Short mmCIF file of C-alpha atoms in Angstrom, two decimals:
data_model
loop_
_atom_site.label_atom_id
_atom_site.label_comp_id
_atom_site.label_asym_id
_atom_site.label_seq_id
_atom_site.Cartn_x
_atom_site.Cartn_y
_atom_site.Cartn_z
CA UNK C 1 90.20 103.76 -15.74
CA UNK C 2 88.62 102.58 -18.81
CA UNK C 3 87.51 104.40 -22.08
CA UNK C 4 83.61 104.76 -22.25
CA UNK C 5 81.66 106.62 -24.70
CA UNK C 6 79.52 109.06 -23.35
CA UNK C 7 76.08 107.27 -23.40
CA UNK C 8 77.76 104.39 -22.00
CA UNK C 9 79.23 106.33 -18.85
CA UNK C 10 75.65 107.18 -18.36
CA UNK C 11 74.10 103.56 -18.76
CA UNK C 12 76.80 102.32 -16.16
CA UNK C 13 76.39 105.18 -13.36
CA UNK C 14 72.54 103.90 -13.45
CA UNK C 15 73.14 100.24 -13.27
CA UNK C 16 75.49 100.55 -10.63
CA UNK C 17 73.08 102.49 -8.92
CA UNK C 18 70.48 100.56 -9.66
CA UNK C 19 72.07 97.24 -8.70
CA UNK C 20 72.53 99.30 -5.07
CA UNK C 21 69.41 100.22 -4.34
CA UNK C 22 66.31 98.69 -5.44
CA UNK C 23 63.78 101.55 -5.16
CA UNK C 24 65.39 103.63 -8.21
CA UNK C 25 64.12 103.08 -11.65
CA UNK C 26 64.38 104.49 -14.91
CA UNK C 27 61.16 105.55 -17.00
CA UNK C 28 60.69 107.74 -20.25
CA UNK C 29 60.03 107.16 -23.69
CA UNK C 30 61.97 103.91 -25.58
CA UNK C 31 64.13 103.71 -22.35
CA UNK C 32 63.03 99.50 -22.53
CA UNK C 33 62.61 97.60 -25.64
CA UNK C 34 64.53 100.42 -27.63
CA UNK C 35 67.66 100.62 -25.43
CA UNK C 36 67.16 104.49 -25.55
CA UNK C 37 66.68 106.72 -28.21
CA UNK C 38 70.73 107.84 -27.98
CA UNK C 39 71.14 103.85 -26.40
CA UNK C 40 71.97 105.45 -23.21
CA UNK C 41 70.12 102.52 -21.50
CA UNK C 42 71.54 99.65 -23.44
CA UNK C 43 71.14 96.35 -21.58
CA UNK C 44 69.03 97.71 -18.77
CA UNK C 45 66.00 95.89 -19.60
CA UNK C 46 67.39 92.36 -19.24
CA UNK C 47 69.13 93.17 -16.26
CA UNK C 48 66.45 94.82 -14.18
CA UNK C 49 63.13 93.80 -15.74
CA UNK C 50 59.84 95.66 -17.20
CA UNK C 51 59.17 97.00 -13.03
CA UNK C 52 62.30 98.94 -13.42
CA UNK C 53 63.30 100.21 -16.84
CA UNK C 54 59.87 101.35 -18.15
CA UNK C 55 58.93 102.15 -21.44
CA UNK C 56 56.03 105.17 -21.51
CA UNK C 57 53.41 106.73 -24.05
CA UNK C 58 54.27 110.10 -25.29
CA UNK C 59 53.13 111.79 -22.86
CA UNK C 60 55.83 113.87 -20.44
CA UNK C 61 53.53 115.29 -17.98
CA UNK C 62 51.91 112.16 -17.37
CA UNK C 63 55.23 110.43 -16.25
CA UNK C 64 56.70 112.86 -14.96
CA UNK C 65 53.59 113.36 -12.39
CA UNK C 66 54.32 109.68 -11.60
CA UNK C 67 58.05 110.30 -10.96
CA UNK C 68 57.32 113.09 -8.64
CA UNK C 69 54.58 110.85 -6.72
CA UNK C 70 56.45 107.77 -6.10
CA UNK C 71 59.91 109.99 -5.04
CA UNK C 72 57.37 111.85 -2.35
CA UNK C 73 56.72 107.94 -1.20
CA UNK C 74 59.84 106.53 -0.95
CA UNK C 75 61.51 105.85 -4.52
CA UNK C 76 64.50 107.19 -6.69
CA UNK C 77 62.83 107.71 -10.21
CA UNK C 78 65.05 108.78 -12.95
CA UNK C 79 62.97 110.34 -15.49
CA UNK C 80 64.13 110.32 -18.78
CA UNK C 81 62.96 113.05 -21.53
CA UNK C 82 63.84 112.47 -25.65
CA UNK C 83 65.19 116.05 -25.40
CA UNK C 84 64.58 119.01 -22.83
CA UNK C 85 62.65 120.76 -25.11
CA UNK C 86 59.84 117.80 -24.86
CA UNK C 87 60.25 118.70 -20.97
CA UNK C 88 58.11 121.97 -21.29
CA UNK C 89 54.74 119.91 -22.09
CA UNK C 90 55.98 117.72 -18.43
CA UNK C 91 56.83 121.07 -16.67
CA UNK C 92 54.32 121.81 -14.53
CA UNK C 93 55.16 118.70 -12.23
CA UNK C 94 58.72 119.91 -12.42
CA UNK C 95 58.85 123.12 -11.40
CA UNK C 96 55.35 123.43 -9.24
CA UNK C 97 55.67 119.83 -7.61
CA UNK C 98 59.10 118.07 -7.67
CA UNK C 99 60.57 122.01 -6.69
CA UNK C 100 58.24 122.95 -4.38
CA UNK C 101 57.31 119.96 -2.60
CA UNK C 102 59.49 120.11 0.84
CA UNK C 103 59.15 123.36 1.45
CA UNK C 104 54.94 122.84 0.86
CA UNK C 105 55.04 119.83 2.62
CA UNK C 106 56.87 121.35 5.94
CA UNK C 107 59.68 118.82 5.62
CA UNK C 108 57.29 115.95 5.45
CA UNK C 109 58.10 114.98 1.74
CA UNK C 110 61.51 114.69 -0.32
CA UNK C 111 61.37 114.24 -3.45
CA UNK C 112 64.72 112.44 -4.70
CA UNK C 113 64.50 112.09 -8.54
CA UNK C 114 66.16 113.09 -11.26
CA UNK C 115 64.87 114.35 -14.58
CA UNK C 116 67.74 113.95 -17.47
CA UNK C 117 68.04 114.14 -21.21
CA UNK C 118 69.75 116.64 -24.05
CA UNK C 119 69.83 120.22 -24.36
CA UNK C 120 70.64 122.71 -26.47
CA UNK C 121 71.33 122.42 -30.42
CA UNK C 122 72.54 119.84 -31.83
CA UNK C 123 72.62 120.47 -35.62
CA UNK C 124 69.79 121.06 -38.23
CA UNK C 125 67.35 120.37 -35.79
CA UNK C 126 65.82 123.73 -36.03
CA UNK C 127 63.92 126.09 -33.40
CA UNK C 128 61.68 124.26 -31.30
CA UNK C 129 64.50 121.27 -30.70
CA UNK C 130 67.43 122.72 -30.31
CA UNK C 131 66.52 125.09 -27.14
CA UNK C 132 68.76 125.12 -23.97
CA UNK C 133 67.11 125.58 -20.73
CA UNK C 134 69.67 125.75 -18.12
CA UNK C 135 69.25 129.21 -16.99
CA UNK C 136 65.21 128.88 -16.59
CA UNK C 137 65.30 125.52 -14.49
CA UNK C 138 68.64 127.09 -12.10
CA UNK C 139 66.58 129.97 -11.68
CA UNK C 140 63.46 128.17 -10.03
CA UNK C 141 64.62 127.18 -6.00
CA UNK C 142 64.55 123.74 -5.40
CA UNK C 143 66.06 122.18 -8.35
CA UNK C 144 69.65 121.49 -9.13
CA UNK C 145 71.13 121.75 -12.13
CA UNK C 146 73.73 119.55 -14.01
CA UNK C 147 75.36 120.25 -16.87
CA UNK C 148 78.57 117.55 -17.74
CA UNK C 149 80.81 118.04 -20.82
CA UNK C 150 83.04 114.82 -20.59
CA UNK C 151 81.64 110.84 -19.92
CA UNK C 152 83.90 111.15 -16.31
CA UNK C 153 81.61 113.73 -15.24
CA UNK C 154 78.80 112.43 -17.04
CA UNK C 155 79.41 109.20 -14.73
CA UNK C 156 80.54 110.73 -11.48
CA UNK C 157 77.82 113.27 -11.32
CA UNK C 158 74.83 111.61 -12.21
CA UNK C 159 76.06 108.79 -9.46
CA UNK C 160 75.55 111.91 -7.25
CA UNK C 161 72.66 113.09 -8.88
CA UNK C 162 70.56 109.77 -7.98
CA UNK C 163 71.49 109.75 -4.63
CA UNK C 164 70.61 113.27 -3.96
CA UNK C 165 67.81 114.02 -2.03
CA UNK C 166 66.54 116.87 -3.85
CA UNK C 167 65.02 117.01 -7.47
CA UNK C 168 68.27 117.57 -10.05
CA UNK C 169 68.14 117.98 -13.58
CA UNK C 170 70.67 116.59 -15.16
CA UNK C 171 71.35 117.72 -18.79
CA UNK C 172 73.07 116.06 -22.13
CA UNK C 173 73.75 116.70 -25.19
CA UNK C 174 72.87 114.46 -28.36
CA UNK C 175 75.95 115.59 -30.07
CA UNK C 176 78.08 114.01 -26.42
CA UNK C 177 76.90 110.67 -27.04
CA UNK C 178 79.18 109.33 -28.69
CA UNK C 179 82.48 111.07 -27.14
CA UNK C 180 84.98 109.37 -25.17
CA UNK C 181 87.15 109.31 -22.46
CA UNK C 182 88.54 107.28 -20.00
CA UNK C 183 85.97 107.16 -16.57
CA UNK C 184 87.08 105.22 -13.27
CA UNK C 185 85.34 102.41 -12.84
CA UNK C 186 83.67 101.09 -9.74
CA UNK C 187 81.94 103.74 -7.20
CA UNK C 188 83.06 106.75 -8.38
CA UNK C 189 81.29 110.25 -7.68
CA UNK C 190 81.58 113.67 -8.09
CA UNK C 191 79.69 116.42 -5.91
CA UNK C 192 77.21 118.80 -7.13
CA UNK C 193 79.07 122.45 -7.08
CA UNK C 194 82.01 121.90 -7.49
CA UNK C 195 84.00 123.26 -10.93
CA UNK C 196 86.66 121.69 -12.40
CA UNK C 197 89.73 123.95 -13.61
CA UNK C 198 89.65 122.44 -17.10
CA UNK C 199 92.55 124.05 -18.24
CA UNK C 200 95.51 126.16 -16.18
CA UNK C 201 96.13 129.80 -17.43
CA UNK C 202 97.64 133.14 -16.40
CA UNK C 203 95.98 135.91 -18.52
CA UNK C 204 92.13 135.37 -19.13
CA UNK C 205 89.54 133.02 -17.15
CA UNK C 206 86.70 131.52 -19.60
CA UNK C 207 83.88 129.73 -17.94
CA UNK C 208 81.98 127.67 -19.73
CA UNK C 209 80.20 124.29 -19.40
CA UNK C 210 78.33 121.75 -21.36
CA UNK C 211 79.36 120.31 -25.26
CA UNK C 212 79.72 124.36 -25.93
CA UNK C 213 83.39 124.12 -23.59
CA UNK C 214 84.79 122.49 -26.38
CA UNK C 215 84.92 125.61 -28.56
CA UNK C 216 86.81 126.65 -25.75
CA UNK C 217 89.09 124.64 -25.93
CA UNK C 218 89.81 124.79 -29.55
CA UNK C 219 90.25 128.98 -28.46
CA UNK C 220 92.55 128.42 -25.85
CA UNK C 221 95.01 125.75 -27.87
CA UNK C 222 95.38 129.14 -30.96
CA UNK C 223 95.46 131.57 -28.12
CA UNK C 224 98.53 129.35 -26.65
CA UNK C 225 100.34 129.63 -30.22
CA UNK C 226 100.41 133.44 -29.54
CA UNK C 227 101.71 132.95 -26.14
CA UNK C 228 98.40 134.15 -24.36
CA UNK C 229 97.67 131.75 -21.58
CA UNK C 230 94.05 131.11 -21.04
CA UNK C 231 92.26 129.33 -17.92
CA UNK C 232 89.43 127.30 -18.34
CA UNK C 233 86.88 126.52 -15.61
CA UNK C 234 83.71 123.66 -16.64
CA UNK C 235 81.23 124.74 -13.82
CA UNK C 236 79.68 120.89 -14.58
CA UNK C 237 77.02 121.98 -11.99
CA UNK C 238 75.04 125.15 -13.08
CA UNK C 239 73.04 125.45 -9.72
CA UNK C 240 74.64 125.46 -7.15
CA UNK C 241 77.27 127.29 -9.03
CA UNK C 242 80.72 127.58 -7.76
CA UNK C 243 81.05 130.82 -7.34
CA UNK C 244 84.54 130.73 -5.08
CA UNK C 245 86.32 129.09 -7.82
CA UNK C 246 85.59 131.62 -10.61
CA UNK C 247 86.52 134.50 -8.39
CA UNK C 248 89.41 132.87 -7.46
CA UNK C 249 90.72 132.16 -11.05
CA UNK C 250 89.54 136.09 -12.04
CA UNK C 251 91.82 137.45 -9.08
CA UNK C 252 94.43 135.10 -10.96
CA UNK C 253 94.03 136.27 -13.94
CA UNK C 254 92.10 139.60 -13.83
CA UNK C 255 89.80 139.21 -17.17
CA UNK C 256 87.07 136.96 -17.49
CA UNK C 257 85.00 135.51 -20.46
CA UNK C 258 81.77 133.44 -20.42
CA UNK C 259 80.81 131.56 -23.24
CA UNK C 260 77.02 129.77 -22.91
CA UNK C 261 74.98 127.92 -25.21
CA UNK C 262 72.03 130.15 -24.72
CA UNK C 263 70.19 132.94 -25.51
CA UNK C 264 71.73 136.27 -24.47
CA UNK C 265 69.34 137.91 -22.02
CA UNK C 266 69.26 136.56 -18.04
CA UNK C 267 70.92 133.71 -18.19
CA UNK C 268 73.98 131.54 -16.71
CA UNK C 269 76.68 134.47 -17.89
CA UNK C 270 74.23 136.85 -16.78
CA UNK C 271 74.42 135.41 -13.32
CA UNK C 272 78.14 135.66 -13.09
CA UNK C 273 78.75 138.73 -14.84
CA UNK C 274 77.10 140.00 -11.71
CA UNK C 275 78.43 137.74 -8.72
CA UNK C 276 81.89 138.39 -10.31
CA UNK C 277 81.67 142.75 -10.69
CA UNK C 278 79.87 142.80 -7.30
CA UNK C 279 82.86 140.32 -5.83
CA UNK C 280 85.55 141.09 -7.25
CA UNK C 281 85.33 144.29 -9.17
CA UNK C 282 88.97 145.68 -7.81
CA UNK C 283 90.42 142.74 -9.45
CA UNK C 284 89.05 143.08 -13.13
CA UNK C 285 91.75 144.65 -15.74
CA UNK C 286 88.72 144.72 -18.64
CA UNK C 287 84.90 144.69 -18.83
CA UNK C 288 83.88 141.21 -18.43
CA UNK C 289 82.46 139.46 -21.83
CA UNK C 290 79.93 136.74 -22.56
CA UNK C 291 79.42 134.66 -25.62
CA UNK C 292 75.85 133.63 -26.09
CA UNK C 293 73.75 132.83 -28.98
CA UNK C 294 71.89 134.94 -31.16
CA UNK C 295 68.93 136.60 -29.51
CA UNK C 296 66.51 134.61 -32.03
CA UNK C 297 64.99 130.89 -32.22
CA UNK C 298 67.76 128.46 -33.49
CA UNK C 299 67.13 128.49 -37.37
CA UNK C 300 67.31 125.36 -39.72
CA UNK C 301 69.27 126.21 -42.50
CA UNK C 302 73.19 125.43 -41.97
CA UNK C 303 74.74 128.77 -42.93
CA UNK C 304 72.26 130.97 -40.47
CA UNK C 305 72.81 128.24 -37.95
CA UNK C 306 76.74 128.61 -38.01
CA UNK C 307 75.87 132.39 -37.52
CA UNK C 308 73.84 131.48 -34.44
CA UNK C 309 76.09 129.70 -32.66
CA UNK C 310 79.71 130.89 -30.22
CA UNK C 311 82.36 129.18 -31.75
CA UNK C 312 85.66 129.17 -31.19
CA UNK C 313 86.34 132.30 -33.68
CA UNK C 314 84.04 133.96 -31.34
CA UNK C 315 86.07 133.17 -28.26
CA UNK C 316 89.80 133.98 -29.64
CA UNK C 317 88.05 137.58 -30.38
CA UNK C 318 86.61 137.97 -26.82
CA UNK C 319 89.91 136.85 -25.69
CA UNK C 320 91.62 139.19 -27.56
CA UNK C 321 89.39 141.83 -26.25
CA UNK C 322 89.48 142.06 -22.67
CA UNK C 323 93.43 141.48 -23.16
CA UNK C 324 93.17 145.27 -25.77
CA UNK C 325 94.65 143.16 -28.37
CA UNK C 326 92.07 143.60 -31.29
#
């Protein structure tokens, strides 16, 4: 194991890649001569040359149309995006070609590439860049969806991610960067759909993933000072979701909280709400809850900002909730 900041968990899971198989490359804006915006890419030019880390013009759609035609012949793009939000003017080749592709094609065409970068807030960046997109890209068939909190899953899964067959976003956080934690080194992976119990508990599941978890986590260590024992699953994939291991935490613990970086109407928490009333209704000893943002655009100023987004105040209260404690 060694300690690796965020970005740099990413960097090495695509130069070991990278150094194993010669048709993936990276591509997106300042990827090259930059390092990458966030440095995420740091070194990659002078190891693998111009032909494989390539520096593009603004201009999403346009490279993300070449990703999508060189995985239907045979490569491993990764496509790099400043930020997710950027990703809307680029998706159109996203969700109506890299999604749609095999099934259109009969079989005849993969299309093995994976489309990464930050979502969500991440401070006074105000509405139109701090947007988190999860729920719309899980909700379109033929994309999966990847959201790490941690640089060990940041490494393992986007290992995974390249080597997938399928199209997989894969999304960040700009405020993750520059966490750390300790990551195995060497060929280390970690499968798409599977959750990771974060946390062991007895009296309340929360189900979270992404930077958001860590509000969680700040919950669960005051809940513990009151003796209420909280579970924590990190779903780290968001499609396919692991469904079997938040039932089987709920049936532990009988009450259930989602907290999501996103806005409050059909999303992620949406999704499970559902699976988990429909599932495992008999089991539940309180309405479920979910934590979401405000149901407006992100706003700029700091104090209506703080406002908009869960945070770990939030989550003791929802806890306290479903346990009839408020």
């Amino acid at each position: 194991m060694k300690t690796l900041q965020f970005r740099e968990a990413i960097q090495q899971a695509m130069s070991e890649e990278m150094r194993r198989d010669e048709t993936i490359y990276l591509m997106g804006e300042e990827v090259a001569e930059y390092n990458g915006a966030y440095k995420a890419s740091k070194g990659m030019l002078d190891e693998f040359g111009p032909e494989r880390v390539i520096d593009t013009p603004i201009s999403e759609l346009g490279f993300s149309g070449i990703g999508v035609g060189s995985a239907m012949i045979g490569n491993r793009p990764i496509i790099e995006f400043m930020t997710f939000n950027f990703a809307l003017v680029g998706i159109d080749q996203i969700i109506n070609n890299a999604a749609k592709i095999r099934q259109m094609s009969g079989g005849q065409f993969n299309c093995p590439i994976v489309f990464r970068g930050p979502t969500a807030s991440a401070g006074q960046l105000a509405a139109t860049h701090s947007q988190a997109f999860e729920s719309w890209y899980a909700n379109c068939p033929g994309l999966k969806v990847v959201v790490p909190s941690n640089p060990k899953d940041a490494k393992g899964l986007l290992k995974s991610a390249i080597r997938d067959n399928d199209p997989v976003i894969f999304m960040e956080s700009e405020q993750m960067y520059g966490d750390k934690g300790e990551v195995p080194e060497g060929d280390f992976t970690i499968p798409l759909g599977v959750a990771d119990i974060r946390r062991e508990g007895t009296d309340v599941t929360i189900v979270s993933f992404g930077k958001i978890i860590k509000e969680a986590d700040k919950a669960a260590d005051e809940l513990a000072k009151e003796n209420i024992s909280v579970e924590i699953i990190d779903l780290r994939t968001v499609k396919p979701l692991d469904y079997e291991a938040v039932l089987k935490s709920v049936k532990k613990t009988n009450r259930l909280v989602i907290l999501e970086e996103a806005w409050p109407f059909g999303n992620v928490a949406t999704e499970i709400t559902y699976h988990v009333q429909s599932n495992a209704f008999d089991y539940l000893d309180a309405p479920i809850v979910k934590i979401n943002t405000a149901d407006t655009p992100a706003p700029y100023s700091p104090v209506l900002l703080a406002e908009w987004l869960p945070n770990y105040e939030d989550v003791v209260k929802a806890v306290k909730k479903v346990l009839y404690k408020l």
